[in-house]
């Protein structure tokens, strides 16, 4: 695959998803662009670089900053030490920034969501962490110094111009880039509800396979560490889940679409010790994708 064809394939997939989702929600045929922002918000305690609907996370809950049972955090710990500076792009409310700050020299978070930034600052203060800097801007326009490790988690599947975004990640990494993505994007959790409400689903956003195609075409050949599968959880409060899924699918209360959605929630939501999941949804399969920038530069 040539670099241009890989860039086009990545962009076309995301644009197709957004256009088809907008058309379904608007009651029009696929392919009509109604300029609706369909970027999802479920980023594991985080927002993302482009904004989106209010209520930025299904899993926005406090986590122990000193936890040792999080495979993704442990995988990132293996990449840092007490002298490491970290840049967390789209870091949201600090799922990774906070624990990394307990072991790294300094962590800078680039995050445009005011809500996420407010929560991050509150949690950092509560944890007594003073080595976190927050840049409340979009990554594409942020003027940021380099860091030893540049991290980007569950963001790229929202970004049509993926190659340019990745290039900037690489340019700001003096040592290593780490990208966390899923084999299937987080929006897979919503597919059964889309289908029942609208009778169809949009083209899936890209996941790890498509990201690897793009990286390879960019002459980046990363290491890939698959993390243990995790059960996809929408939350613990049934009413909050209902409000979230209404907002994300643009469903208004007391409409035929709402009746179909409520019936789907009754049918598909399954309570687990960790919260509500969706019946029949495969476990999420996250991966940490890393490469060393100084090696790529021939140093």
PDB file of C-alpha atoms in Angstrom:
ATOM      1  CA  UNK A   1       0.000   0.000   0.000  1.00  0.00           C
ATOM      2  CA  UNK A   2       1.405   3.405  -0.946  1.00  0.00           C
ATOM      3  CA  UNK A   3       1.499   6.200   1.584  1.00  0.00           C
ATOM      4  CA  UNK A   4      -1.154   8.183  -0.283  1.00  0.00           C
ATOM      5  CA  UNK A   5      -3.518   5.226  -0.613  1.00  0.00           C
ATOM      6  CA  UNK A   6      -3.099   4.473   3.107  1.00  0.00           C
ATOM      7  CA  UNK A   7      -3.813   8.111   4.014  1.00  0.00           C
ATOM      8  CA  UNK A   8      -6.873   8.109   1.760  1.00  0.00           C
ATOM      9  CA  UNK A   9      -8.162   4.791   3.118  1.00  0.00           C
ATOM     10  CA  UNK A  10      -7.866   6.025   6.703  1.00  0.00           C
ATOM     11  CA  UNK A  11      -9.544   9.360   5.948  1.00  0.00           C
ATOM     12  CA  UNK A  12     -12.287   7.813   3.828  1.00  0.00           C
ATOM     13  CA  UNK A  13     -13.226   5.308   6.543  1.00  0.00           C
ATOM     14  CA  UNK A  14     -13.669   7.992   9.208  1.00  0.00           C
ATOM     15  CA  UNK A  15     -15.518  10.349   6.885  1.00  0.00           C
ATOM     16  CA  UNK A  16     -17.792   7.494   5.778  1.00  0.00           C
ATOM     17  CA  UNK A  17     -18.568   6.663   9.402  1.00  0.00           C
ATOM     18  CA  UNK A  18     -19.441  10.270  10.233  1.00  0.00           C
ATOM     19  CA  UNK A  19     -21.509  10.798   7.091  1.00  0.00           C
ATOM     20  CA  UNK A  20     -23.434   7.541   7.426  1.00  0.00           C
ATOM     21  CA  UNK A  21     -24.080   8.083  11.135  1.00  0.00           C
ATOM     22  CA  UNK A  22     -25.376  11.576  10.435  1.00  0.00           C
ATOM     23  CA  UNK A  23     -27.618  10.305   7.634  1.00  0.00           C
ATOM     24  CA  UNK A  24     -29.083   7.548   9.798  1.00  0.00           C
ATOM     25  CA  UNK A  25     -29.828   9.933  12.632  1.00  0.00           C
ATOM     26  CA  UNK A  26     -31.289  12.543  10.321  1.00  0.00           C
ATOM     27  CA  UNK A  27     -33.577  10.071   8.578  1.00  0.00           C
ATOM     28  CA  UNK A  28     -31.873  10.518   5.211  1.00  0.00           C
ATOM     29  CA  UNK A  29     -30.091   8.078   2.974  1.00  0.00           C
ATOM     30  CA  UNK A  30     -26.420   7.285   3.517  1.00  0.00           C
ATOM     31  CA  UNK A  31     -23.883   9.637   2.007  1.00  0.00           C
ATOM     32  CA  UNK A  32     -25.610  12.934   2.755  1.00  0.00           C
ATOM     33  CA  UNK A  33     -23.473  15.192   4.925  1.00  0.00           C
ATOM     34  CA  UNK A  34     -25.404  17.115   7.544  1.00  0.00           C
ATOM     35  CA  UNK A  35     -22.256  18.385   9.277  1.00  0.00           C
ATOM     36  CA  UNK A  36     -23.027  16.636  12.531  1.00  0.00           C
ATOM     37  CA  UNK A  37     -20.108  15.930  14.848  1.00  0.00           C
ATOM     38  CA  UNK A  38     -20.267  12.204  15.523  1.00  0.00           C
ATOM     39  CA  UNK A  39     -16.973  11.862  17.390  1.00  0.00           C
ATOM     40  CA  UNK A  40     -17.531   9.578  20.342  1.00  0.00           C
ATOM     41  CA  UNK A  41     -16.558  10.346  23.904  1.00  0.00           C
ATOM     42  CA  UNK A  42     -15.841   6.986  25.576  1.00  0.00           C
ATOM     43  CA  UNK A  43     -12.125   7.274  26.114  1.00  0.00           C
ATOM     44  CA  UNK A  44     -11.581   5.566  29.462  1.00  0.00           C
ATOM     45  CA  UNK A  45     -11.545   8.564  31.786  1.00  0.00           C
ATOM     46  CA  UNK A  46     -10.792  10.962  28.987  1.00  0.00           C
ATOM     47  CA  UNK A  47     -12.053  13.278  26.329  1.00  0.00           C
ATOM     48  CA  UNK A  48     -10.437  13.554  22.925  1.00  0.00           C
ATOM     49  CA  UNK A  49      -8.855  16.051  20.636  1.00  0.00           C
ATOM     50  CA  UNK A  50     -11.935  17.088  18.693  1.00  0.00           C
ATOM     51  CA  UNK A  51     -14.633  17.473  21.324  1.00  0.00           C
ATOM     52  CA  UNK A  52     -18.047  15.853  20.934  1.00  0.00           C
ATOM     53  CA  UNK A  53     -21.321  15.524  22.758  1.00  0.00           C
ATOM     54  CA  UNK A  54     -21.568  16.524  26.396  1.00  0.00           C
ATOM     55  CA  UNK A  55     -20.822  13.925  29.037  1.00  0.00           C
ATOM     56  CA  UNK A  56     -17.445  12.840  27.830  1.00  0.00           C
ATOM     57  CA  UNK A  57     -17.075   9.319  29.164  1.00  0.00           C
ATOM     58  CA  UNK A  58     -19.030   6.195  29.892  1.00  0.00           C
ATOM     59  CA  UNK A  59     -16.278   5.181  32.309  1.00  0.00           C
ATOM     60  CA  UNK A  60     -15.561   8.513  33.940  1.00  0.00           C
ATOM     61  CA  UNK A  61     -14.905   7.270  37.461  1.00  0.00           C
ATOM     62  CA  UNK A  62     -12.058   7.939  39.859  1.00  0.00           C
ATOM     63  CA  UNK A  63      -9.271   5.375  39.739  1.00  0.00           C
ATOM     64  CA  UNK A  64      -6.496   4.756  42.232  1.00  0.00           C
ATOM     65  CA  UNK A  65      -3.487   6.655  40.892  1.00  0.00           C
ATOM     66  CA  UNK A  66      -1.217   4.087  42.556  1.00  0.00           C
ATOM     67  CA  UNK A  67      -2.994   1.055  41.098  1.00  0.00           C
ATOM     68  CA  UNK A  68      -0.920  -1.901  39.967  1.00  0.00           C
ATOM     69  CA  UNK A  69      -3.686  -4.044  38.449  1.00  0.00           C
ATOM     70  CA  UNK A  70      -4.190  -2.068  35.220  1.00  0.00           C
ATOM     71  CA  UNK A  71      -2.424  -3.860  32.319  1.00  0.00           C
ATOM     72  CA  UNK A  72      -2.296  -0.730  30.167  1.00  0.00           C
ATOM     73  CA  UNK A  73      -0.775   1.364  32.968  1.00  0.00           C
ATOM     74  CA  UNK A  74       1.714  -1.384  33.754  1.00  0.00           C
ATOM     75  CA  UNK A  75       2.685  -1.576  30.087  1.00  0.00           C
ATOM     76  CA  UNK A  76       3.355   2.168  30.093  1.00  0.00           C
ATOM     77  CA  UNK A  77       5.307   1.954  33.353  1.00  0.00           C
ATOM     78  CA  UNK A  78       7.737  -0.337  31.534  1.00  0.00           C
ATOM     79  CA  UNK A  79       8.516   2.561  29.158  1.00  0.00           C
ATOM     80  CA  UNK A  80       9.390   5.182  31.789  1.00  0.00           C
ATOM     81  CA  UNK A  81      11.545   5.872  34.825  1.00  0.00           C
ATOM     82  CA  UNK A  82      11.983   8.762  37.250  1.00  0.00           C
ATOM     83  CA  UNK A  83      13.858  10.824  34.636  1.00  0.00           C
ATOM     84  CA  UNK A  84      11.220  10.453  31.892  1.00  0.00           C
ATOM     85  CA  UNK A  85       9.108  13.337  30.626  1.00  0.00           C
ATOM     86  CA  UNK A  86       5.717  12.330  29.214  1.00  0.00           C
ATOM     87  CA  UNK A  87       3.362  14.091  26.819  1.00  0.00           C
ATOM     88  CA  UNK A  88      -0.187  12.665  26.927  1.00  0.00           C
ATOM     89  CA  UNK A  89      -2.142  13.801  23.853  1.00  0.00           C
ATOM     90  CA  UNK A  90      -5.905  13.807  24.394  1.00  0.00           C
ATOM     91  CA  UNK A  91      -5.292  12.700  27.969  1.00  0.00           C
ATOM     92  CA  UNK A  92      -8.766  13.589  29.217  1.00  0.00           C
ATOM     93  CA  UNK A  93      -9.352  13.347  32.954  1.00  0.00           C
ATOM     94  CA  UNK A  94      -6.080  11.547  33.521  1.00  0.00           C
ATOM     95  CA  UNK A  95      -6.570   7.814  33.289  1.00  0.00           C
ATOM     96  CA  UNK A  96      -2.901   7.472  32.316  1.00  0.00           C
ATOM     97  CA  UNK A  97      -1.468  10.896  33.156  1.00  0.00           C
ATOM     98  CA  UNK A  98      -2.127  10.560  36.882  1.00  0.00           C
ATOM     99  CA  UNK A  99      -0.474   7.163  37.481  1.00  0.00           C
ATOM    100  CA  UNK A 100       2.380   8.051  35.117  1.00  0.00           C
ATOM    101  CA  UNK A 101       2.993  11.212  37.150  1.00  0.00           C
ATOM    102  CA  UNK A 102       3.651   9.056  40.230  1.00  0.00           C
ATOM    103  CA  UNK A 103       6.732   7.613  38.511  1.00  0.00           C
ATOM    104  CA  UNK A 104       7.785  10.013  35.760  1.00  0.00           C
ATOM    105  CA  UNK A 105       9.691  13.265  36.085  1.00  0.00           C
ATOM    106  CA  UNK A 106       6.899  15.325  34.528  1.00  0.00           C
ATOM    107  CA  UNK A 107       3.671  14.766  32.573  1.00  0.00           C
ATOM    108  CA  UNK A 108       2.133  17.282  30.174  1.00  0.00           C
ATOM    109  CA  UNK A 109      -1.473  16.676  29.100  1.00  0.00           C
ATOM    110  CA  UNK A 110      -2.916  18.230  25.940  1.00  0.00           C
ATOM    111  CA  UNK A 111      -6.707  18.157  26.242  1.00  0.00           C
ATOM    112  CA  UNK A 112      -9.303  20.535  24.720  1.00  0.00           C
ATOM    113  CA  UNK A 113     -12.285  19.486  26.862  1.00  0.00           C
ATOM    114  CA  UNK A 114     -12.844  22.013  29.655  1.00  0.00           C
ATOM    115  CA  UNK A 115     -14.799  19.413  31.613  1.00  0.00           C
ATOM    116  CA  UNK A 116     -12.035  16.818  31.386  1.00  0.00           C
ATOM    117  CA  UNK A 117      -9.359  19.375  32.279  1.00  0.00           C
ATOM    118  CA  UNK A 118     -11.291  20.455  35.367  1.00  0.00           C
ATOM    119  CA  UNK A 119     -11.599  16.879  36.591  1.00  0.00           C
ATOM    120  CA  UNK A 120      -7.928  16.178  35.856  1.00  0.00           C
ATOM    121  CA  UNK A 121      -6.806  19.175  37.877  1.00  0.00           C
ATOM    122  CA  UNK A 122      -9.054  18.208  40.795  1.00  0.00           C
ATOM    123  CA  UNK A 123      -7.746  14.648  40.802  1.00  0.00           C
ATOM    124  CA  UNK A 124      -4.115  15.750  40.543  1.00  0.00           C
ATOM    125  CA  UNK A 125      -4.573  18.100  43.504  1.00  0.00           C
ATOM    126  CA  UNK A 126      -6.314  15.410  45.540  1.00  0.00           C
ATOM    127  CA  UNK A 127      -3.436  13.008  44.825  1.00  0.00           C
ATOM    128  CA  UNK A 128      -0.826  15.624  45.740  1.00  0.00           C
ATOM    129  CA  UNK A 129       0.722  15.517  42.264  1.00  0.00           C
ATOM    130  CA  UNK A 130       2.468  18.774  41.317  1.00  0.00           C
ATOM    131  CA  UNK A 131       4.379  17.488  38.270  1.00  0.00           C
ATOM    132  CA  UNK A 132       1.454  17.676  35.804  1.00  0.00           C
ATOM    133  CA  UNK A 133       1.001  20.518  33.317  1.00  0.00           C
ATOM    134  CA  UNK A 134      -2.273  20.837  31.410  1.00  0.00           C
ATOM    135  CA  UNK A 135      -2.525  22.472  27.989  1.00  0.00           C
ATOM    136  CA  UNK A 136      -6.215  23.127  27.301  1.00  0.00           C
ATOM    137  CA  UNK A 137      -5.983  23.102  23.485  1.00  0.00           C
ATOM    138  CA  UNK A 138      -6.484  20.877  20.482  1.00  0.00           C
ATOM    139  CA  UNK A 139      -3.397  18.874  19.543  1.00  0.00           C
ATOM    140  CA  UNK A 140      -3.434  20.114  15.973  1.00  0.00           C
ATOM    141  CA  UNK A 141      -2.855  23.726  17.080  1.00  0.00           C
ATOM    142  CA  UNK A 142      -0.961  23.237  20.363  1.00  0.00           C
ATOM    143  CA  UNK A 143       2.639  24.490  20.463  1.00  0.00           C
ATOM    144  CA  UNK A 144       4.279  21.854  22.660  1.00  0.00           C
ATOM    145  CA  UNK A 145       7.876  21.091  23.586  1.00  0.00           C
ATOM    146  CA  UNK A 146       9.283  17.616  23.047  1.00  0.00           C
ATOM    147  CA  UNK A 147       9.049  14.852  25.643  1.00  0.00           C
ATOM    148  CA  UNK A 148      10.804  11.541  26.094  1.00  0.00           C
ATOM    149  CA  UNK A 149       7.545   9.586  25.706  1.00  0.00           C
ATOM    150  CA  UNK A 150       4.578  10.833  23.669  1.00  0.00           C
ATOM    151  CA  UNK A 151       1.376   8.925  24.483  1.00  0.00           C
ATOM    152  CA  UNK A 152      -1.918   8.974  22.582  1.00  0.00           C
ATOM    153  CA  UNK A 153      -4.740   6.728  23.806  1.00  0.00           C
ATOM    154  CA  UNK A 154      -8.032   6.054  21.994  1.00  0.00           C
ATOM    155  CA  UNK A 155      -7.856   9.239  19.960  1.00  0.00           C
ATOM    156  CA  UNK A 156      -6.647   8.410  16.462  1.00  0.00           C
ATOM    157  CA  UNK A 157      -9.800   6.606  15.341  1.00  0.00           C
ATOM    158  CA  UNK A 158     -11.504  10.032  15.474  1.00  0.00           C
ATOM    159  CA  UNK A 159      -8.900  11.824  13.334  1.00  0.00           C
ATOM    160  CA  UNK A 160      -9.388  11.887   9.540  1.00  0.00           C
ATOM    161  CA  UNK A 161      -5.924  13.338   8.917  1.00  0.00           C
ATOM    162  CA  UNK A 162      -4.248  10.490  10.755  1.00  0.00           C
ATOM    163  CA  UNK A 163      -0.840  10.695   9.067  1.00  0.00           C
ATOM    164  CA  UNK A 164      -0.354  14.383   9.888  1.00  0.00           C
ATOM    165  CA  UNK A 165      -1.473  13.756  13.465  1.00  0.00           C
ATOM    166  CA  UNK A 166       0.988  10.867  13.847  1.00  0.00           C
ATOM    167  CA  UNK A 167       3.778  12.916  12.277  1.00  0.00           C
ATOM    168  CA  UNK A 168       3.326  15.583  14.943  1.00  0.00           C
ATOM    169  CA  UNK A 169       3.344  12.930  17.683  1.00  0.00           C
ATOM    170  CA  UNK A 170       6.635  11.673  16.304  1.00  0.00           C
ATOM    171  CA  UNK A 171       8.140  15.137  15.966  1.00  0.00           C
ATOM    172  CA  UNK A 172       7.440  15.856  19.649  1.00  0.00           C
ATOM    173  CA  UNK A 173       8.898  12.525  20.857  1.00  0.00           C
ATOM    174  CA  UNK A 174      12.590  12.646  21.720  1.00  0.00           C
ATOM    175  CA  UNK A 175      12.537   8.955  22.615  1.00  0.00           C
ATOM    176  CA  UNK A 176       9.405   6.939  21.977  1.00  0.00           C
ATOM    177  CA  UNK A 177       5.794   7.163  20.774  1.00  0.00           C
ATOM    178  CA  UNK A 178       3.127   4.973  22.390  1.00  0.00           C
ATOM    179  CA  UNK A 179      -0.367   4.673  20.907  1.00  0.00           C
ATOM    180  CA  UNK A 180      -3.138   2.733  22.627  1.00  0.00           C
ATOM    181  CA  UNK A 181      -5.972   1.575  20.397  1.00  0.00           C
ATOM    182  CA  UNK A 182      -8.495  -1.267  20.256  1.00  0.00           C
ATOM    183  CA  UNK A 183      -8.739  -4.016  17.682  1.00  0.00           C
ATOM    184  CA  UNK A 184     -12.275  -2.695  17.225  1.00  0.00           C
ATOM    185  CA  UNK A 185     -13.007   0.937  18.138  1.00  0.00           C
ATOM    186  CA  UNK A 186     -14.937   1.698  21.349  1.00  0.00           C
ATOM    187  CA  UNK A 187     -18.059   2.538  19.320  1.00  0.00           C
ATOM    188  CA  UNK A 188     -18.552  -1.213  18.753  1.00  0.00           C
ATOM    189  CA  UNK A 189     -20.454  -1.154  22.044  1.00  0.00           C
ATOM    190  CA  UNK A 190     -23.160   0.952  20.404  1.00  0.00           C
ATOM    191  CA  UNK A 191     -23.636  -1.113  17.251  1.00  0.00           C
ATOM    192  CA  UNK A 192     -26.569  -3.210  18.576  1.00  0.00           C
ATOM    193  CA  UNK A 193     -28.404  -0.038  19.622  1.00  0.00           C
ATOM    194  CA  UNK A 194     -27.805   1.678  16.277  1.00  0.00           C
ATOM    195  CA  UNK A 195     -29.193  -1.382  14.542  1.00  0.00           C
ATOM    196  CA  UNK A 196     -32.354  -1.533  16.616  1.00  0.00           C
ATOM    197  CA  UNK A 197     -33.026   2.207  16.554  1.00  0.00           C
ATOM    198  CA  UNK A 198     -32.163   2.984  12.928  1.00  0.00           C
ATOM    199  CA  UNK A 199     -32.200  -0.394  11.179  1.00  0.00           C
ATOM    200  CA  UNK A 200     -28.580  -0.050  10.018  1.00  0.00           C
ATOM    201  CA  UNK A 201     -25.118   0.839  11.302  1.00  0.00           C
ATOM    202  CA  UNK A 202     -22.425   3.149   9.925  1.00  0.00           C
ATOM    203  CA  UNK A 203     -19.058   1.991   8.608  1.00  0.00           C
ATOM    204  CA  UNK A 204     -16.883   1.089  11.623  1.00  0.00           C
ATOM    205  CA  UNK A 205     -14.178   3.508  12.659  1.00  0.00           C
ATOM    206  CA  UNK A 206     -10.624   2.219  12.212  1.00  0.00           C
ATOM    207  CA  UNK A 207      -8.918   0.040  14.804  1.00  0.00           C
ATOM    208  CA  UNK A 208      -5.514  -1.549  15.274  1.00  0.00           C
ATOM    209  CA  UNK A 209      -5.390  -3.314  11.865  1.00  0.00           C
ATOM    210  CA  UNK A 210      -6.081  -0.106   9.960  1.00  0.00           C
ATOM    211  CA  UNK A 211      -3.673   1.860  12.152  1.00  0.00           C
ATOM    212  CA  UNK A 212      -0.888  -0.614  11.434  1.00  0.00           C
ATOM    213  CA  UNK A 213      -1.539  -0.314   7.699  1.00  0.00           C
ATOM    214  CA  UNK A 214      -1.169   3.451   7.993  1.00  0.00           C
ATOM    215  CA  UNK A 215       2.012   3.240  10.085  1.00  0.00           C
ATOM    216  CA  UNK A 216       3.641   0.728   7.759  1.00  0.00           C
ATOM    217  CA  UNK A 217       2.867   2.951   4.781  1.00  0.00           C
ATOM    218  CA  UNK A 218       4.545   5.813   6.696  1.00  0.00           C
ATOM    219  CA  UNK A 219       7.655   3.611   7.048  1.00  0.00           C
ATOM    220  CA  UNK A 220       7.007   3.171  10.778  1.00  0.00           C
ATOM    221  CA  UNK A 221       7.373  -0.434  11.940  1.00  0.00           C
ATOM    222  CA  UNK A 222       6.246  -0.531  15.572  1.00  0.00           C
ATOM    223  CA  UNK A 223       6.216  -3.108  18.318  1.00  0.00           C
ATOM    224  CA  UNK A 224       2.692  -4.272  19.196  1.00  0.00           C
ATOM    225  CA  UNK A 225       1.820  -5.524  22.678  1.00  0.00           C
ATOM    226  CA  UNK A 226      -1.649  -7.024  22.979  1.00  0.00           C
ATOM    227  CA  UNK A 227      -3.182  -6.461  26.403  1.00  0.00           C
ATOM    228  CA  UNK A 228      -5.616  -8.869  28.099  1.00  0.00           C
ATOM    229  CA  UNK A 229      -9.186  -8.609  26.794  1.00  0.00           C
ATOM    230  CA  UNK A 230     -11.464  -6.467  28.932  1.00  0.00           C
ATOM    231  CA  UNK A 231     -15.229  -6.509  29.319  1.00  0.00           C
ATOM    232  CA  UNK A 232     -16.776  -3.428  27.758  1.00  0.00           C
ATOM    233  CA  UNK A 233     -18.751  -1.633  30.478  1.00  0.00           C
ATOM    234  CA  UNK A 234     -21.110   1.287  29.870  1.00  0.00           C
ATOM    235  CA  UNK A 235     -21.446   2.341  33.495  1.00  0.00           C
ATOM    236  CA  UNK A 236     -23.157   1.442  36.762  1.00  0.00           C
ATOM    237  CA  UNK A 237     -26.206   3.718  36.701  1.00  0.00           C
ATOM    238  CA  UNK A 238     -28.984   2.572  34.356  1.00  0.00           C
ATOM    239  CA  UNK A 239     -30.563   6.033  34.053  1.00  0.00           C
ATOM    240  CA  UNK A 240     -27.201   7.623  33.247  1.00  0.00           C
ATOM    241  CA  UNK A 241     -26.534   4.975  30.586  1.00  0.00           C
ATOM    242  CA  UNK A 242     -29.922   5.699  29.036  1.00  0.00           C
ATOM    243  CA  UNK A 243     -29.176   9.434  28.914  1.00  0.00           C
ATOM    244  CA  UNK A 244     -25.717   8.821  27.458  1.00  0.00           C
ATOM    245  CA  UNK A 245     -26.877   6.501  24.704  1.00  0.00           C
ATOM    246  CA  UNK A 246     -29.759   8.850  23.812  1.00  0.00           C
ATOM    247  CA  UNK A 247     -27.296  11.699  23.421  1.00  0.00           C
ATOM    248  CA  UNK A 248     -24.781   9.693  21.447  1.00  0.00           C
ATOM    249  CA  UNK A 249     -27.388   8.311  19.060  1.00  0.00           C
ATOM    250  CA  UNK A 250     -29.292  11.640  18.874  1.00  0.00           C
ATOM    251  CA  UNK A 251     -32.497  10.074  20.146  1.00  0.00           C
ATOM    252  CA  UNK A 252     -35.147  12.366  21.613  1.00  0.00           C
ATOM    253  CA  UNK A 253     -37.370  11.173  24.432  1.00  0.00           C
ATOM    254  CA  UNK A 254     -40.931  10.039  23.697  1.00  0.00           C
ATOM    255  CA  UNK A 255     -40.278   9.367  20.017  1.00  0.00           C
ATOM    256  CA  UNK A 256     -40.553   6.095  18.078  1.00  0.00           C
ATOM    257  CA  UNK A 257     -36.736   5.949  18.065  1.00  0.00           C
ATOM    258  CA  UNK A 258     -36.744   6.302  21.836  1.00  0.00           C
ATOM    259  CA  UNK A 259     -39.232   3.464  22.210  1.00  0.00           C
ATOM    260  CA  UNK A 260     -36.964   1.216  20.129  1.00  0.00           C
ATOM    261  CA  UNK A 261     -33.944   2.300  22.154  1.00  0.00           C
ATOM    262  CA  UNK A 262     -35.610   1.599  25.503  1.00  0.00           C
ATOM    263  CA  UNK A 263     -36.676  -1.824  24.277  1.00  0.00           C
ATOM    264  CA  UNK A 264     -33.106  -2.504  23.147  1.00  0.00           C
ATOM    265  CA  UNK A 265     -31.718  -1.430  26.524  1.00  0.00           C
ATOM    266  CA  UNK A 266     -34.135  -3.779  28.301  1.00  0.00           C
ATOM    267  CA  UNK A 267     -33.086  -6.599  25.997  1.00  0.00           C
ATOM    268  CA  UNK A 268     -29.355  -6.036  25.762  1.00  0.00           C
ATOM    269  CA  UNK A 269     -28.064  -4.513  28.995  1.00  0.00           C
ATOM    270  CA  UNK A 270     -26.499  -7.082  31.279  1.00  0.00           C
ATOM    271  CA  UNK A 271     -25.431  -6.239  34.811  1.00  0.00           C
ATOM    272  CA  UNK A 272     -21.981  -7.400  35.935  1.00  0.00           C
ATOM    273  CA  UNK A 273     -19.981  -6.742  39.122  1.00  0.00           C
ATOM    274  CA  UNK A 274     -18.181  -3.936  37.258  1.00  0.00           C
ATOM    275  CA  UNK A 275     -21.280  -2.335  35.764  1.00  0.00           C
ATOM    276  CA  UNK A 276     -23.617  -2.813  32.817  1.00  0.00           C
ATOM    277  CA  UNK A 277     -22.316  -4.399  29.641  1.00  0.00           C
ATOM    278  CA  UNK A 278     -24.062  -5.330  26.389  1.00  0.00           C
ATOM    279  CA  UNK A 279     -25.127  -8.897  25.737  1.00  0.00           C
ATOM    280  CA  UNK A 280     -23.234 -10.530  22.888  1.00  0.00           C
ATOM    281  CA  UNK A 281     -20.465  -7.915  22.633  1.00  0.00           C
ATOM    282  CA  UNK A 282     -17.011  -9.459  22.438  1.00  0.00           C
ATOM    283  CA  UNK A 283     -14.436  -8.316  25.005  1.00  0.00           C
ATOM    284  CA  UNK A 284     -12.389  -5.324  23.980  1.00  0.00           C
ATOM    285  CA  UNK A 285      -8.860  -6.148  22.828  1.00  0.00           C
ATOM    286  CA  UNK A 286      -6.532  -3.201  23.447  1.00  0.00           C
ATOM    287  CA  UNK A 287      -2.980  -2.910  22.182  1.00  0.00           C
ATOM    288  CA  UNK A 288       0.011  -0.708  22.986  1.00  0.00           C
ATOM    289  CA  UNK A 289       1.751   0.239  19.742  1.00  0.00           C
ATOM    290  CA  UNK A 290       5.210   1.740  20.241  1.00  0.00           C
ATOM    291  CA  UNK A 291       8.267   2.763  18.295  1.00  0.00           C
ATOM    292  CA  UNK A 292      11.530   4.478  19.155  1.00  0.00           C
ATOM    293  CA  UNK A 293      11.988   7.747  17.303  1.00  0.00           C
ATOM    294  CA  UNK A 294      15.769   8.045  17.719  1.00  0.00           C
ATOM    295  CA  UNK A 295      16.200   4.619  16.100  1.00  0.00           C
ATOM    296  CA  UNK A 296      14.076   5.715  13.154  1.00  0.00           C
ATOM    297  CA  UNK A 297      16.331   8.758  12.785  1.00  0.00           C
ATOM    298  CA  UNK A 298      19.333   6.456  12.531  1.00  0.00           C
ATOM    299  CA  UNK A 299      20.847   7.505  15.859  1.00  0.00           C
TER     300      UNK A 299
END
